[in-house]
PDB file of C-alpha atoms in Angstrom:
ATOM      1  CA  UNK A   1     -91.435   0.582 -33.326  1.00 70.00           C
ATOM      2  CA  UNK A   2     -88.224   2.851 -32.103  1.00 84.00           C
ATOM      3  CA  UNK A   3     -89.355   5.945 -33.859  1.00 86.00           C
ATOM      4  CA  UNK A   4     -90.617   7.884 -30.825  1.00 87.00           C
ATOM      5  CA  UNK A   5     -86.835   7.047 -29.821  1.00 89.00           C
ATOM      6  CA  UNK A   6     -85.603   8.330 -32.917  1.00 90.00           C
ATOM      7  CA  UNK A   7     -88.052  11.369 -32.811  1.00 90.00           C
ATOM      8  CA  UNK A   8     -86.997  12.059 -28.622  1.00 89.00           C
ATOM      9  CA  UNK A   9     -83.270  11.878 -29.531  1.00 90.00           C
ATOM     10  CA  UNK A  10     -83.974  14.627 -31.821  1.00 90.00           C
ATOM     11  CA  UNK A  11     -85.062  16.895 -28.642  1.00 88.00           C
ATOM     12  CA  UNK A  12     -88.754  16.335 -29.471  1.00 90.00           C
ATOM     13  CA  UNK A  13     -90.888  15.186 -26.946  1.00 90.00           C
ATOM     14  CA  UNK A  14     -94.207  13.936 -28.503  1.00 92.00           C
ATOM     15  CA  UNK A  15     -96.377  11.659 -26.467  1.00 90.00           C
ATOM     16  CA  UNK A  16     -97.792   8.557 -27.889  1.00 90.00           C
ATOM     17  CA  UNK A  17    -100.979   9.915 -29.727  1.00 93.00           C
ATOM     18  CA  UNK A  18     -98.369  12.240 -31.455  1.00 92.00           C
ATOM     19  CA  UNK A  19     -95.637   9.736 -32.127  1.00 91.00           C
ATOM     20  CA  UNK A  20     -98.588   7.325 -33.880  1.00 90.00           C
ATOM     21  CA  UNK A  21     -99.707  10.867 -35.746  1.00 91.00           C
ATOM     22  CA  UNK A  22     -95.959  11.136 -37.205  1.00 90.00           C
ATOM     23  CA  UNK A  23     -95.871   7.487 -37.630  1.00 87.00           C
ATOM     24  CA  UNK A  24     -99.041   7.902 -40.538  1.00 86.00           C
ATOM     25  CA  UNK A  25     -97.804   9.985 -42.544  1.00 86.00           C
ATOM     26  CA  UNK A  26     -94.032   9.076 -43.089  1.00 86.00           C
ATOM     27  CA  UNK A  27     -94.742   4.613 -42.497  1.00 75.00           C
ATOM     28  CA  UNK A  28     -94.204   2.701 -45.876  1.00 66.00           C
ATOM     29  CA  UNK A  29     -98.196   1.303 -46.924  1.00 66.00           C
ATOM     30  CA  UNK A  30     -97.214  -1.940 -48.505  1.00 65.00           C
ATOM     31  CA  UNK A  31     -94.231  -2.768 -45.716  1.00 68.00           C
ATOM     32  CA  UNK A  32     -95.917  -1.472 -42.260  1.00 70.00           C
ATOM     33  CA  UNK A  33     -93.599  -1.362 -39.914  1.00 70.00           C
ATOM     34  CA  UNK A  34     -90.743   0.286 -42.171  1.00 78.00           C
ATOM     35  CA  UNK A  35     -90.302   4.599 -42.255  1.00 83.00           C
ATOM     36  CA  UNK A  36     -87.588   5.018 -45.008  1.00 86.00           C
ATOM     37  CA  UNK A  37     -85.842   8.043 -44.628  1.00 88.00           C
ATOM     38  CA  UNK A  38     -86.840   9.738 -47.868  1.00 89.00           C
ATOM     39  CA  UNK A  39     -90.122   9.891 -46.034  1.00 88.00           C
ATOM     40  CA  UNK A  40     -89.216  10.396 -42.394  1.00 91.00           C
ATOM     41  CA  UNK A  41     -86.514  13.790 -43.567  1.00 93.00           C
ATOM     42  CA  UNK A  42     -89.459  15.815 -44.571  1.00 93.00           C
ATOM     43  CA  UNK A  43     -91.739  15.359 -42.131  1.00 92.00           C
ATOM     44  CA  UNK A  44     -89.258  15.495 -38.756  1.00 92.00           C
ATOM     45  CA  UNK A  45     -87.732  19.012 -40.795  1.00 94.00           C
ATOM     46  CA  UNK A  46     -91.463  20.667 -40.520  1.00 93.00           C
ATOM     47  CA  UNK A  47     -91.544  19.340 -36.832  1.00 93.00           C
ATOM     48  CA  UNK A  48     -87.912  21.028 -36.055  1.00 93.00           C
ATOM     49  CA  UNK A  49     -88.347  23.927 -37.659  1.00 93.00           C
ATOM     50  CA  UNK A  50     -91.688  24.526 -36.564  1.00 93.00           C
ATOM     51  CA  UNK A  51     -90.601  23.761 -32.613  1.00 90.00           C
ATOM     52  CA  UNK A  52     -93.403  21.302 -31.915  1.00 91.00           C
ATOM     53  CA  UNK A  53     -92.805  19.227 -29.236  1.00 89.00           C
ATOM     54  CA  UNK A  54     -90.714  20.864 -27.347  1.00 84.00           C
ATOM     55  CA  UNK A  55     -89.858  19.391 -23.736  1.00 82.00           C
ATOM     56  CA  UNK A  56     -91.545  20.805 -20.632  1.00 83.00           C
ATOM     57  CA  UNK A  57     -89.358  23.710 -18.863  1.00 85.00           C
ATOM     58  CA  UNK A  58     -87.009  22.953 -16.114  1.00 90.00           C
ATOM     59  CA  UNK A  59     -88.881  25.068 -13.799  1.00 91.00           C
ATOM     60  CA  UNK A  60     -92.428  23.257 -14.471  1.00 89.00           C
ATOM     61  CA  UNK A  61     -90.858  19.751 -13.906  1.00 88.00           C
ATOM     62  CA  UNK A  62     -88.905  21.238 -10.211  1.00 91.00           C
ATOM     63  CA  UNK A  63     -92.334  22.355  -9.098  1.00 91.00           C
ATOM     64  CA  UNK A  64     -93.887  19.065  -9.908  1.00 87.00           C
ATOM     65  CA  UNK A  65     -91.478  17.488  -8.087  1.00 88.00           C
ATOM     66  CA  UNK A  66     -91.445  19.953  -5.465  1.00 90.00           C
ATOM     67  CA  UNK A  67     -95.119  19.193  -4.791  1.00 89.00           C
ATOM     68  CA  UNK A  68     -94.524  15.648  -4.461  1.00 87.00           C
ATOM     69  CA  UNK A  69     -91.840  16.055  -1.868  1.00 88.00           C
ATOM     70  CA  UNK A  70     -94.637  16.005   0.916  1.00 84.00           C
ATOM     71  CA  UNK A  71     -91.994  16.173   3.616  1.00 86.00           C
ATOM     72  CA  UNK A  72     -89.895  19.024   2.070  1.00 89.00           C
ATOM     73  CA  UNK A  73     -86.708  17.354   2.245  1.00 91.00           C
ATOM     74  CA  UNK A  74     -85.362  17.896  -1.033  1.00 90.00           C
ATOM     75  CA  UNK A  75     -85.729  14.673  -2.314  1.00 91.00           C
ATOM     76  CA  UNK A  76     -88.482  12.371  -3.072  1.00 90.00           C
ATOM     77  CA  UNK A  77     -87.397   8.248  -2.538  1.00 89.00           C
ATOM     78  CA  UNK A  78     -87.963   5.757  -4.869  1.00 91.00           C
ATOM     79  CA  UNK A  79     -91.077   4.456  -3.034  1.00 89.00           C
ATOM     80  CA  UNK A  80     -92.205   8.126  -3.179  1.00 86.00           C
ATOM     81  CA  UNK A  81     -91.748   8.061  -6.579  1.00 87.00           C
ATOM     82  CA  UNK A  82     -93.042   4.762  -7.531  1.00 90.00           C
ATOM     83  CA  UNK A  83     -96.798   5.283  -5.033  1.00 87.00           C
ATOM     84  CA  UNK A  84     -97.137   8.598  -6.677  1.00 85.00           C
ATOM     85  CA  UNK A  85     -96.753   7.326 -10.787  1.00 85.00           C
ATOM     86  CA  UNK A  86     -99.181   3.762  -9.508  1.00 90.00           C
ATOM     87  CA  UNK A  87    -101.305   5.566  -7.145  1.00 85.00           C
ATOM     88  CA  UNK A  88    -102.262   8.668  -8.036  1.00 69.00           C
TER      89      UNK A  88
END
């Protein structure tokens, strides 16, 4: 259950359809549940080596948070915030 942690504190971002991807081919059959790392090396080297999951760029996340700053004050408040992840 904590190996999209695991995989994020590498500096992969996956989302959840990935994470369950990863999660097929390196979980133990006859103990679901477990990833030993014999099986779990292989697989996250291929994913680091190939780049995959990279997080989104610094400038894409500014803009989306520029856009949500409806007042253009520079910030966006915690109400802001919350209305605009529930809402919309």
């Amino acid at each position: 259950r904590e190996i999209g942690c695991i995989i994020r504190s590498l500096g992969c971002f996956p989302n959840e359809a990935e994470v369950q991807e990863l999660l097929a081919q390196i979980e133990v059959e006859e103990q679901e549940g477990f990833v030993h790392l014999k099986s779990f090396l292989p697989v996250m080297t291929k994913v680091l080596l190939d780049k995959r999951f990279r997080p989104i760029p610094e400038d894409v996340i500014l803009h989306a948070f520029e856009a949500l700053d409806e007042n253009k004050c520079g910030y966006i408040t915690k109400e802001d915030l919350v209305k605009h992840l529930t809402e919309k």
